[in-house]
Coordinates of C-alpha atoms in Angstrom, one line a residue:
X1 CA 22.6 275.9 93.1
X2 CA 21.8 279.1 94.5
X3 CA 21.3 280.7 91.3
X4 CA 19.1 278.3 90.5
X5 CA 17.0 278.6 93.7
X6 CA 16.7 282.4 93.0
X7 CA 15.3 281.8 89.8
X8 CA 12.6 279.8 91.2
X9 CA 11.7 281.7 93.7
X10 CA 11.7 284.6 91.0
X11 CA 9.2 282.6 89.1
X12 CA 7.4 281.6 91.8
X13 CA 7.0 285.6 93.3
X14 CA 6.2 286.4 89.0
X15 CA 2.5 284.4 89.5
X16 CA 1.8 286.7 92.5
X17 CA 2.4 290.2 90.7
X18 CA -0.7 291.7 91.8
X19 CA 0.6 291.9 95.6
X20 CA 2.8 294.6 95.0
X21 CA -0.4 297.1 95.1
X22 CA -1.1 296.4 98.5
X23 CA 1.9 295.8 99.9
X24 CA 3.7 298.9 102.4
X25 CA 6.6 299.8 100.6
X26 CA 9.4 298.1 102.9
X27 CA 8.0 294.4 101.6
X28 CA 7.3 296.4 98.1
X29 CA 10.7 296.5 98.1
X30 CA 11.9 293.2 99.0
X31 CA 9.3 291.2 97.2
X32 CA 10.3 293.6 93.8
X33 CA 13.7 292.5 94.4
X34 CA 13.1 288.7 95.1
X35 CA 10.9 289.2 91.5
X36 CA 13.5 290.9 89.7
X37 CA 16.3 288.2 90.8
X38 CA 18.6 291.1 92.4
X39 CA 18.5 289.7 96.3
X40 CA 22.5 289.9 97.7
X41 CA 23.0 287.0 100.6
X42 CA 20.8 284.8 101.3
X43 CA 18.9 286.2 104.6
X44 CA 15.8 287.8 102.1
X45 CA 15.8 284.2 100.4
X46 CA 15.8 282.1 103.1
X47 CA 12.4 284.0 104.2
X48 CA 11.2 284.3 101.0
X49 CA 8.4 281.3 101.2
X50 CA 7.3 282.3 104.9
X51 CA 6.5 286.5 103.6
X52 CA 4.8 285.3 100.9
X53 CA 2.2 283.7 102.7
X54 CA 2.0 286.9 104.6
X55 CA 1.7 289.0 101.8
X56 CA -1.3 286.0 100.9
X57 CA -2.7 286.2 104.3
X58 CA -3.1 290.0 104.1
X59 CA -4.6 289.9 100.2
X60 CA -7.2 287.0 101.2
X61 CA -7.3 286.5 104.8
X62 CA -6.2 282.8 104.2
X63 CA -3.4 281.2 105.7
X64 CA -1.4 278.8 102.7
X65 CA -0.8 275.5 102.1
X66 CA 2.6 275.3 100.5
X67 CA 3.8 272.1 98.8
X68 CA 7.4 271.0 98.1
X69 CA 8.5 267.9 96.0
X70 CA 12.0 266.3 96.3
X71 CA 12.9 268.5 99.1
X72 CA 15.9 266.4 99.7
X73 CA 17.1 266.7 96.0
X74 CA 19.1 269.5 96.4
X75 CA 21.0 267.7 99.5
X76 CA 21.8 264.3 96.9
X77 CA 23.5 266.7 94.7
X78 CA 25.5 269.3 97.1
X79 CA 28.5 267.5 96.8
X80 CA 31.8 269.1 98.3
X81 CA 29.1 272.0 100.2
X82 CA 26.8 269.7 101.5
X83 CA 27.0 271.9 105.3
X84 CA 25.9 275.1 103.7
X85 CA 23.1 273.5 101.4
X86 CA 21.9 271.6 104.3
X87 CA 21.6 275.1 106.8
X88 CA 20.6 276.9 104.7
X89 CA 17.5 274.4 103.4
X90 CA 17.3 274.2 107.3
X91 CA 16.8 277.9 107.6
X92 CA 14.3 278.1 104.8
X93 CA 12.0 275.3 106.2
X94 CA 11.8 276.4 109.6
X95 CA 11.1 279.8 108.7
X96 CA 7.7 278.3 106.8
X97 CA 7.2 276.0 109.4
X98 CA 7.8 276.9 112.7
X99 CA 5.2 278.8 114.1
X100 CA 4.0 280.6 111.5
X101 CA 0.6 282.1 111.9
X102 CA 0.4 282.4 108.3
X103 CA 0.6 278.8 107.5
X104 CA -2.0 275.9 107.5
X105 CA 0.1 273.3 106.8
X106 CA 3.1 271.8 104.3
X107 CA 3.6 269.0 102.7
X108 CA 7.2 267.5 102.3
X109 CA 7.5 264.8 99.6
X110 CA 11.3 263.2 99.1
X111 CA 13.1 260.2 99.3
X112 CA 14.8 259.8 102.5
X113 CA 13.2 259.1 106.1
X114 CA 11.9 262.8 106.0
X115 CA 11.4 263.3 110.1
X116 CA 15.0 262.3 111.0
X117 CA 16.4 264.7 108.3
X118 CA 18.8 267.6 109.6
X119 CA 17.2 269.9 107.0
X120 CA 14.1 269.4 108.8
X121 CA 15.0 269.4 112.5
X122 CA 13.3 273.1 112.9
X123 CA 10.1 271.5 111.5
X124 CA 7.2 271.8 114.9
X125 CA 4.5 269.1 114.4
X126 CA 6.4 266.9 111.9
X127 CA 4.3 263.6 110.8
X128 CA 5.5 261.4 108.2
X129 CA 3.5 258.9 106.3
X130 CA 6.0 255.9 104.9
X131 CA 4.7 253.1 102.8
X132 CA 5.6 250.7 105.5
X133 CA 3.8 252.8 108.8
X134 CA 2.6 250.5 111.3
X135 CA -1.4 249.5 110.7
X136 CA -3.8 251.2 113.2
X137 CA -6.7 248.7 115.6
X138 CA -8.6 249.0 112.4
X139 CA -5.7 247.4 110.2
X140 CA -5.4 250.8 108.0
X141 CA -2.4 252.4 107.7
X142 CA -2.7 256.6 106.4
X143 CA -2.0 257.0 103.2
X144 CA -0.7 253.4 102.5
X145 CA -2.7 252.6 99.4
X146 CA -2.3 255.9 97.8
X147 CA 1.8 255.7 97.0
X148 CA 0.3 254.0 93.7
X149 CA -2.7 252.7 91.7
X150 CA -4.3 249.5 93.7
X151 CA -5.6 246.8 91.7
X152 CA -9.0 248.0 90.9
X153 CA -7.4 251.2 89.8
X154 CA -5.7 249.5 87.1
X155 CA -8.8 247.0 86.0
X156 CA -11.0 250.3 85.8
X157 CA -7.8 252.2 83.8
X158 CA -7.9 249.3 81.5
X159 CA -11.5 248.7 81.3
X160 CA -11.7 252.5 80.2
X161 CA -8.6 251.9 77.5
X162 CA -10.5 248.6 76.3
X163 CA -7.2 246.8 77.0
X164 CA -9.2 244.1 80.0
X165 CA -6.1 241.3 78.2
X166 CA -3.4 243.4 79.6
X167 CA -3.6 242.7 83.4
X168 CA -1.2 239.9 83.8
X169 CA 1.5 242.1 82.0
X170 CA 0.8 244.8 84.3
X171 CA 1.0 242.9 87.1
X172 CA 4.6 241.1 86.5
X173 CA 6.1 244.4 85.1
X174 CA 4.9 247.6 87.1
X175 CA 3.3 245.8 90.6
X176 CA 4.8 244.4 93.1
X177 CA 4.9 247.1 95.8
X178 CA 3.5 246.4 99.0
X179 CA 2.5 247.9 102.0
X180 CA 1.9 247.6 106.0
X181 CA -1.2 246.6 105.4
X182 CA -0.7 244.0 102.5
X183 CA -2.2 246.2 99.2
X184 CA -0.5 246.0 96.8
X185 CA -0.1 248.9 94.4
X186 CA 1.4 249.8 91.1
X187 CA 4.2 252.5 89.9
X188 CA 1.6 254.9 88.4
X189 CA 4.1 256.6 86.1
X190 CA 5.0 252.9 84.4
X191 CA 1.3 252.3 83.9
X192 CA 0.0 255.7 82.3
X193 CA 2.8 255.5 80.3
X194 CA 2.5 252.1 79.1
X195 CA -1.1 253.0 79.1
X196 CA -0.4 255.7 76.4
X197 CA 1.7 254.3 73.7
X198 CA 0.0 251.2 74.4
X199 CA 3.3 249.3 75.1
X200 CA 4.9 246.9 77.8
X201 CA 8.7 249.1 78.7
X202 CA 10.9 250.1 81.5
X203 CA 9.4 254.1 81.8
X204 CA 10.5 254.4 85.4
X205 CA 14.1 253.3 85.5
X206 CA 14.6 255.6 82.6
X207 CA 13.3 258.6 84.6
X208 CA 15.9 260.0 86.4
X209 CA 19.7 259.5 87.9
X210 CA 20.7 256.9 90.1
X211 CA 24.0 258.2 90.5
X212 CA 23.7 258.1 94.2
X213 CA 22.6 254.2 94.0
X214 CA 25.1 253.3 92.3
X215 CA 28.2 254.8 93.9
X216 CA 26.9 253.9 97.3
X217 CA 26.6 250.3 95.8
X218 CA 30.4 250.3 94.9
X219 CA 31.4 251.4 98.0
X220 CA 29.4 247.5 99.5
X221 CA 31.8 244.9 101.0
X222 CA 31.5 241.6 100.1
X223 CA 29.2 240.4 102.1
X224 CA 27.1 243.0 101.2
X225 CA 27.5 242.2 97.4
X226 CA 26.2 238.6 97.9
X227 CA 23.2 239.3 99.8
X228 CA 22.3 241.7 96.4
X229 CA 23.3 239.2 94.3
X230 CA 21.1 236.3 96.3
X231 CA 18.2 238.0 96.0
X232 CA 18.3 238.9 92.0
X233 CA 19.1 235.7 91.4
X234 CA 15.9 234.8 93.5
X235 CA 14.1 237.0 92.0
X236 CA 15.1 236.1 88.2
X237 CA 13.9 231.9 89.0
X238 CA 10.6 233.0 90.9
X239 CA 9.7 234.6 87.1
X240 CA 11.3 231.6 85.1
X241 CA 8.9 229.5 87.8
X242 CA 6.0 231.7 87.6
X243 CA 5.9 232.4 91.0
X244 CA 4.9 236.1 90.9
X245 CA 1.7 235.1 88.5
X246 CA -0.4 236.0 91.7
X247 CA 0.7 239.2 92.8
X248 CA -2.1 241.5 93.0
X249 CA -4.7 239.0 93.6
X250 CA -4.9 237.6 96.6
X251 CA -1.0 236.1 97.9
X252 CA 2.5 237.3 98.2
X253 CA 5.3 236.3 96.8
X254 CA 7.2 236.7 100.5
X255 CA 5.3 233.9 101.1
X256 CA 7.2 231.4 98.6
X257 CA 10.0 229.1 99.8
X258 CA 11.7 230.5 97.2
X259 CA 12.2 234.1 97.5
X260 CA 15.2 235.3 99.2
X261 CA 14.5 238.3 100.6
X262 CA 17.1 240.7 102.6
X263 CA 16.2 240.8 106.2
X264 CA 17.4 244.4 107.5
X265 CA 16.5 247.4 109.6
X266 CA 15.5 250.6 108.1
X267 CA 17.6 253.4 109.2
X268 CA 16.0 256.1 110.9
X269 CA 18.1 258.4 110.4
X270 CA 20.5 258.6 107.1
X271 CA 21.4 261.8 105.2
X272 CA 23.4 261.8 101.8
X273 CA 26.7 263.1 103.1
X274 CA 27.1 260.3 105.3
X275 CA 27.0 258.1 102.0
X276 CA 29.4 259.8 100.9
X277 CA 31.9 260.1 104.0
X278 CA 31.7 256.6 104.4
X279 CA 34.5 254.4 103.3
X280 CA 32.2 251.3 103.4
X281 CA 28.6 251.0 103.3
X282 CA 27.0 248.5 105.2
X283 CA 23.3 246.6 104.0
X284 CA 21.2 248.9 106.6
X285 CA 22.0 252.2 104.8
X286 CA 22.3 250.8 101.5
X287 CA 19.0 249.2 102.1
X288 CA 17.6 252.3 103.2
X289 CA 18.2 253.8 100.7
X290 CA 16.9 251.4 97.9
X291 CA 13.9 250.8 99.8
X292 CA 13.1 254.6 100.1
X293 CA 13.9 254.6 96.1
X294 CA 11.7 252.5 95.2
X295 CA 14.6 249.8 94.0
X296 CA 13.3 247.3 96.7
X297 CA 9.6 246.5 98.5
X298 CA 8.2 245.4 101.6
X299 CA 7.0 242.3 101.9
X300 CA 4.2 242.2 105.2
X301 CA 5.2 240.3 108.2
X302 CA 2.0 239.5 110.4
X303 CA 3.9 240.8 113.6
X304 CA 6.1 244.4 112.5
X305 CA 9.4 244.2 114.3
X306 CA 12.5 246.4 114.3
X307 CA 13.5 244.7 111.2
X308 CA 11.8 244.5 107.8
X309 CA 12.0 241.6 105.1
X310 CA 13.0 243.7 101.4
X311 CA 12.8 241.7 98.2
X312 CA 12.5 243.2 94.3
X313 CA 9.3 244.5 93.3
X314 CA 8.9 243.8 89.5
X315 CA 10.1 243.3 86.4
X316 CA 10.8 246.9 85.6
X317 CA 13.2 247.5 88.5
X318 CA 14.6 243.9 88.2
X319 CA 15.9 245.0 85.0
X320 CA 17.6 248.1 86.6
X321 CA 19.3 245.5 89.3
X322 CA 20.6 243.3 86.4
X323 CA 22.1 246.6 85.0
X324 CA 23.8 247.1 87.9
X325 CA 25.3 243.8 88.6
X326 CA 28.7 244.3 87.2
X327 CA 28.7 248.0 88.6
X328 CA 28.3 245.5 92.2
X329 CA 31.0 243.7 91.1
X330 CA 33.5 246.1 89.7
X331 CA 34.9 247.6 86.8
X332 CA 38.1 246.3 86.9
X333 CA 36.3 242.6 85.3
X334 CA 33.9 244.6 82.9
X335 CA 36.8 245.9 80.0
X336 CA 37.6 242.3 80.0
X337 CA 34.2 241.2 80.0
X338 CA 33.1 243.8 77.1
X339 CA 36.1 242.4 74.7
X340 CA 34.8 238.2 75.2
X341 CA 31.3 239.3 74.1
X342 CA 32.4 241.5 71.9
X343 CA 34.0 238.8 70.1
X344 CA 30.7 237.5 68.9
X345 CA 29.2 240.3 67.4
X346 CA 32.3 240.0 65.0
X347 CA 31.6 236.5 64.7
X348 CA 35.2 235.5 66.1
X349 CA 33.4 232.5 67.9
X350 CA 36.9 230.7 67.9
X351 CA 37.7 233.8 70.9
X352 CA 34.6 233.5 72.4
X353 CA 34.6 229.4 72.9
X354 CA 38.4 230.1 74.0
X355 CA 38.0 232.8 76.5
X356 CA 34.6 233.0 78.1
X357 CA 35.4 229.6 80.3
X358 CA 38.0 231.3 81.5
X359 CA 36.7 234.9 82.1
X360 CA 33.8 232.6 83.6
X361 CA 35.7 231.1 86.5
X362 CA 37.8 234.4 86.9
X363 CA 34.5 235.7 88.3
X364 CA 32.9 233.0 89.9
X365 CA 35.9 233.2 92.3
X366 CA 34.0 236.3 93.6
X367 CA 30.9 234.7 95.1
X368 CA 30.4 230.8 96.6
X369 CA 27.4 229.2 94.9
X370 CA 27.3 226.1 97.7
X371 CA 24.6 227.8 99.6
X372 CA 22.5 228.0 96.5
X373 CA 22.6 224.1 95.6
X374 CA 21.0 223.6 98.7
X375 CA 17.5 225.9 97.3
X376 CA 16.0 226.5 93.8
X377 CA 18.2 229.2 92.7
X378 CA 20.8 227.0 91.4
X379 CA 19.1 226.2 88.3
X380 CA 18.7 229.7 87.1
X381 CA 22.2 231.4 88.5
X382 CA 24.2 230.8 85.5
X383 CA 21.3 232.4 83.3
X384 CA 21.0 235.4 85.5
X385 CA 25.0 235.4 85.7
X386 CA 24.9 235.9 82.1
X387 CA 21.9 238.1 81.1
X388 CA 23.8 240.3 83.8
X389 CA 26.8 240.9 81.5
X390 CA 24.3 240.9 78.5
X391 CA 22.5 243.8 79.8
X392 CA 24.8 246.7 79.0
X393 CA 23.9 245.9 75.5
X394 CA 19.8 246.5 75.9
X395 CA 19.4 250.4 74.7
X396 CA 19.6 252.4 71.4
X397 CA 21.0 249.5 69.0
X398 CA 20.1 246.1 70.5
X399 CA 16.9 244.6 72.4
X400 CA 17.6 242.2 75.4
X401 CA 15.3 239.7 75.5
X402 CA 15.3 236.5 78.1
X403 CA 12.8 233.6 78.0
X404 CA 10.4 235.7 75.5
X405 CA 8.6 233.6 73.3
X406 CA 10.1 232.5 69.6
X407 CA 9.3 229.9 67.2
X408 CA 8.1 226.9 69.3
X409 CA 9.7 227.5 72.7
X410 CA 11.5 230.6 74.9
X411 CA 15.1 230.8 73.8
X412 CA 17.6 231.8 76.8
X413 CA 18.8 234.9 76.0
X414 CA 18.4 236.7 72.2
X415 CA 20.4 239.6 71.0
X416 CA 18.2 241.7 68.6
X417 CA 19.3 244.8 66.6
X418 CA 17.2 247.4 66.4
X419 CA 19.7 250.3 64.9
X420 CA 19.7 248.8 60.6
X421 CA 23.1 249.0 60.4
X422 CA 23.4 245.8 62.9
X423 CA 23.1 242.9 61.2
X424 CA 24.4 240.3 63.2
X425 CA 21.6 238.8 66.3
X426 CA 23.1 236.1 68.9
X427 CA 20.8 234.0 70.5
X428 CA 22.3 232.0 73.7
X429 CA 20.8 228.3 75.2
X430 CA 22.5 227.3 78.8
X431 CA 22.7 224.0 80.1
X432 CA 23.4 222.9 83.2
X433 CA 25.8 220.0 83.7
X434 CA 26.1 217.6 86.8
X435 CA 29.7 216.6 85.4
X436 CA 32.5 218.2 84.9
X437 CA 34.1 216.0 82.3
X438 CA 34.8 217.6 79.0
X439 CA 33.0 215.3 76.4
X440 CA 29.2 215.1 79.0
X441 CA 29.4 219.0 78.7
X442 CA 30.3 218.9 74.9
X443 CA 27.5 216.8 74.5
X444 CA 25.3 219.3 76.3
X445 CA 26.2 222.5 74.5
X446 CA 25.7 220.4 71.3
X447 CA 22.1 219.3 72.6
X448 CA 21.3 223.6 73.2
X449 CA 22.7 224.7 69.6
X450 CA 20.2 221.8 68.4
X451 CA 17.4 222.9 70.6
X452 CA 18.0 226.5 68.5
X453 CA 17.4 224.8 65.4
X454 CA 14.3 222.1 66.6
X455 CA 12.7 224.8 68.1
X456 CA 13.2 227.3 65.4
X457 CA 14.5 230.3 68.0
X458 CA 16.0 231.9 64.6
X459 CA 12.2 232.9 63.6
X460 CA 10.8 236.3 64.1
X461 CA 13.8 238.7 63.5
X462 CA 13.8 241.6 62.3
X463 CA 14.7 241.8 57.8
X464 CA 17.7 243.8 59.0
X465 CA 19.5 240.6 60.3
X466 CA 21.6 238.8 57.7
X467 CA 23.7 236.7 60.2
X468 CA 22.9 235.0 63.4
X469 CA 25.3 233.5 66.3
X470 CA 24.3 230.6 67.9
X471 CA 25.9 229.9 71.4
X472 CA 25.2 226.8 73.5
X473 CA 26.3 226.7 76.9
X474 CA 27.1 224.0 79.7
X475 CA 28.0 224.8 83.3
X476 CA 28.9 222.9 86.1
X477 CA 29.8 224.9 89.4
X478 CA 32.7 226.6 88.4
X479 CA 33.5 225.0 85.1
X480 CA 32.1 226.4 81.7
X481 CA 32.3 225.1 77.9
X482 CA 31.2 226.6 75.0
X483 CA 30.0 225.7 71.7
X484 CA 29.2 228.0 69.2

């Protein structure tokens, strides 16, 4: 890491070559040997930021405006020397920032609550600016509506791209975010993107590790775990129900019945080695931390208190979170899991039909679905339980698709190939069953493999696809069967 912060530095010192003729030869010397990458310790690099902007002030008479992005990157990935990356990060920014005469101002752009950072405890005059900063008497909050596009930003975008028909897309798949003040604004990377190659994808999810995220989420407790898993599922039926349809215009999907949303305090202070240190995390830093990541959103309460309501954004991160779900649960389920659906793709539907109800209630031990019969998650939990397992096959050789249109209806869940060696597509109809008994939820699988057919949900494949599985589904609670 500290080779590659002398590099940059050494590029950064290579765009300001011409100093060197009016500098006195003692910061000749050091600002040559910053350039030519040959400092020893780290006292010269530490200060290397702060006599730059001297060498600046004396060359223009200016004082500088120096900007750093991620500046708590290095401290997510200093694992096993997290203390020394932390001082000397601490050094470096206080040596910009603390009263120096040479300096108008910095801006700090990262992930984490960026006042109550260690790195930054140096830092005089420190004002941060977080998506969810209390409005002002004149119900503005500063900087609020600039974390993203805002809605006429994206009509005026798509009025210039001629593409006016794409706004309800938008809106479901890269909105959702929300601030203090109620606007609601739009990942900006998703939408130029989508903009560009003139597609509807998941651009941000793709865009970087969530290593952190992930790890932190294994480390949840149970409890934990099914507060996450409440609030995809609620998440998953508000889009079946078109809830979200509105977002953008003029209500809030906090303000449906249906949302579950996670009701937590923000941390004010949280720094990545305590995620690490910590043998269990609890919601608040988890929470924290996805909120900070963009992974959850704000949903405006009329009176801020200590506590802030967090529910999923979009479409684009709620397919990250369905990713994630067996990472939630564990690995030790998921070699298990991987071999059952496996089973189809090599057509052994005798395993599948045999195993899955099985496998099914293995895992359904894990959570208690009683709570969710009592609100209008219950119809959609065994679809979401599903697509959840289904999603570690969306990526190079197969297309996920859930409730997308085909033939005359919106089939469950589809399997698509996209690689041409795949041949085989499995296309997946639940049913849920109010009965346990054997021949009622026969009955019921038999009446989704015929919806398949009536509806003709085997239409608009791609040539590559010689075969097709067809897998009807009944649940009831804890109780699956399979016909196939």
């Amino acid at each position: 890491m500290l080779d590659a912060i002398k590099e940059r530095i050494s590029d950064l010192y290579e765009k300001y070559q011409y100093l060197i003729d009016i500098l006195p030869n003692s910061d000749k010397e050091k600002f040559v040997s910053i350039l030519n990458n040959n400092t020893t310790g780290v006292a010269l690099l530490n200060n290397a930021l702060s006599n730059l902007a001297r060498y600046l002030k004396k060359c223009f008479g200016k004082n500088s405006i120096i900007l750093i992005d991620e500046y708590d990157w290095p401290m997510e990935n200093s694992r096993g020397f997290y203390n020394k990356a932390d001082n000397f990060f601490k050094v470096m920014y206080s040596s910009i920032a603390k009263e120096n005469k040479y300096v108008h101002k910095i801006l700090f752009v990262g992930t984490l609550p960026l006042g109550q950072s260690s790195l930054l405890s140096g830092v005089n005059n420190l004002v941060t600016y977080p998506m969810h900063e209390r409005p002002n008497h004149f119900d503005r909050a500063t900087f609020s509506d600039t974390f993203g596009f805002t809605e006429e930003e994206i009509k005026h975008l798509l009025k210039k791209k001629h593409q006016d028909g794409k706004l309800k897309e938008l809106r479901l798949h890269y909105n959702g975010y929300r601030t203090s003040t109620g606007v609601h604004i739009y990942n900006p990377h998703s939408v130029i993107s989508c903009l560009e190659k003139n597609a509807i994808d998941n651009y941000w999810i793709n865009s970087g590790s969530a290593t952190t995220l992930v790890e932190a989420l294994k480390k949840c407790g149970s409890e934990v775990k099914e507060r996450l898993h409440n609030i995809i599922y609620s998440y998953f039926y508000c889009q079946r129900q078109d809830v979200v349809e509105s977002v953008g215009q003029d209500e809030s999907v906090g303000q449906d019945e249906s949302v579950v949303s996670l009701d937590v305090g923000l941390m004010p202070c949280l720094r990545y080695n305590d995620l690490d240190t910590k043998l269990e995390i609890e919601i608040n830093s988890l929470c924290t931390l996805l909120y900070y990541s963009g992974y959850l959103t704000m949903i405006p309460a009329v009176h801020i208190e200590a506590n802030v309501k967090l529910v999923i954004p979009n479409r684009e991160v709620a397919r990250q979170w369905i990713l994630w779900i067996f990472e939630i649960i564990g690995m030790k389920q998921c070699t298990k899991t991987n071999e059952i659906y496996e089973s189809l793709f090599k057509k052994d539907i005798v395993t599948f039909c045999n195993k899955f109800p099985s496998l099914y209630m293995e895992l359904m031990s894990c959570y208690d679905i009683a709570g969710l019969k009592k609100s209008k998650l219950y119809e959609s939990w065994y679809h979401i339980f599903v697509l959840g397992a289904l999603a570690m096959y969306h990526g190079v050789e197969y297309r996920v698709e859930s409730n997308r249109e085909a033939g005359d209806g919106r089939p469950d869940v589809r399997i698509i190939p996209i690689n041409q060696n795949k041949t085989v597509s499995i296309t997946y109809e639940f049913k849920r069953s109010d009965n346990e008994d054997s021949d009622i939820m026969k009955r019921a699988t038999k009446d989704a493999l015929n919806q398949i057919f009536d509806k003709r949900y085997r239409m608009n494949l791609p040539d590559h696809v010689k075969e097709i599985v067809e897998v009807g589904i009944a649940f009831c609670d804890k109780v699956a069967f399979v016909s196939a």
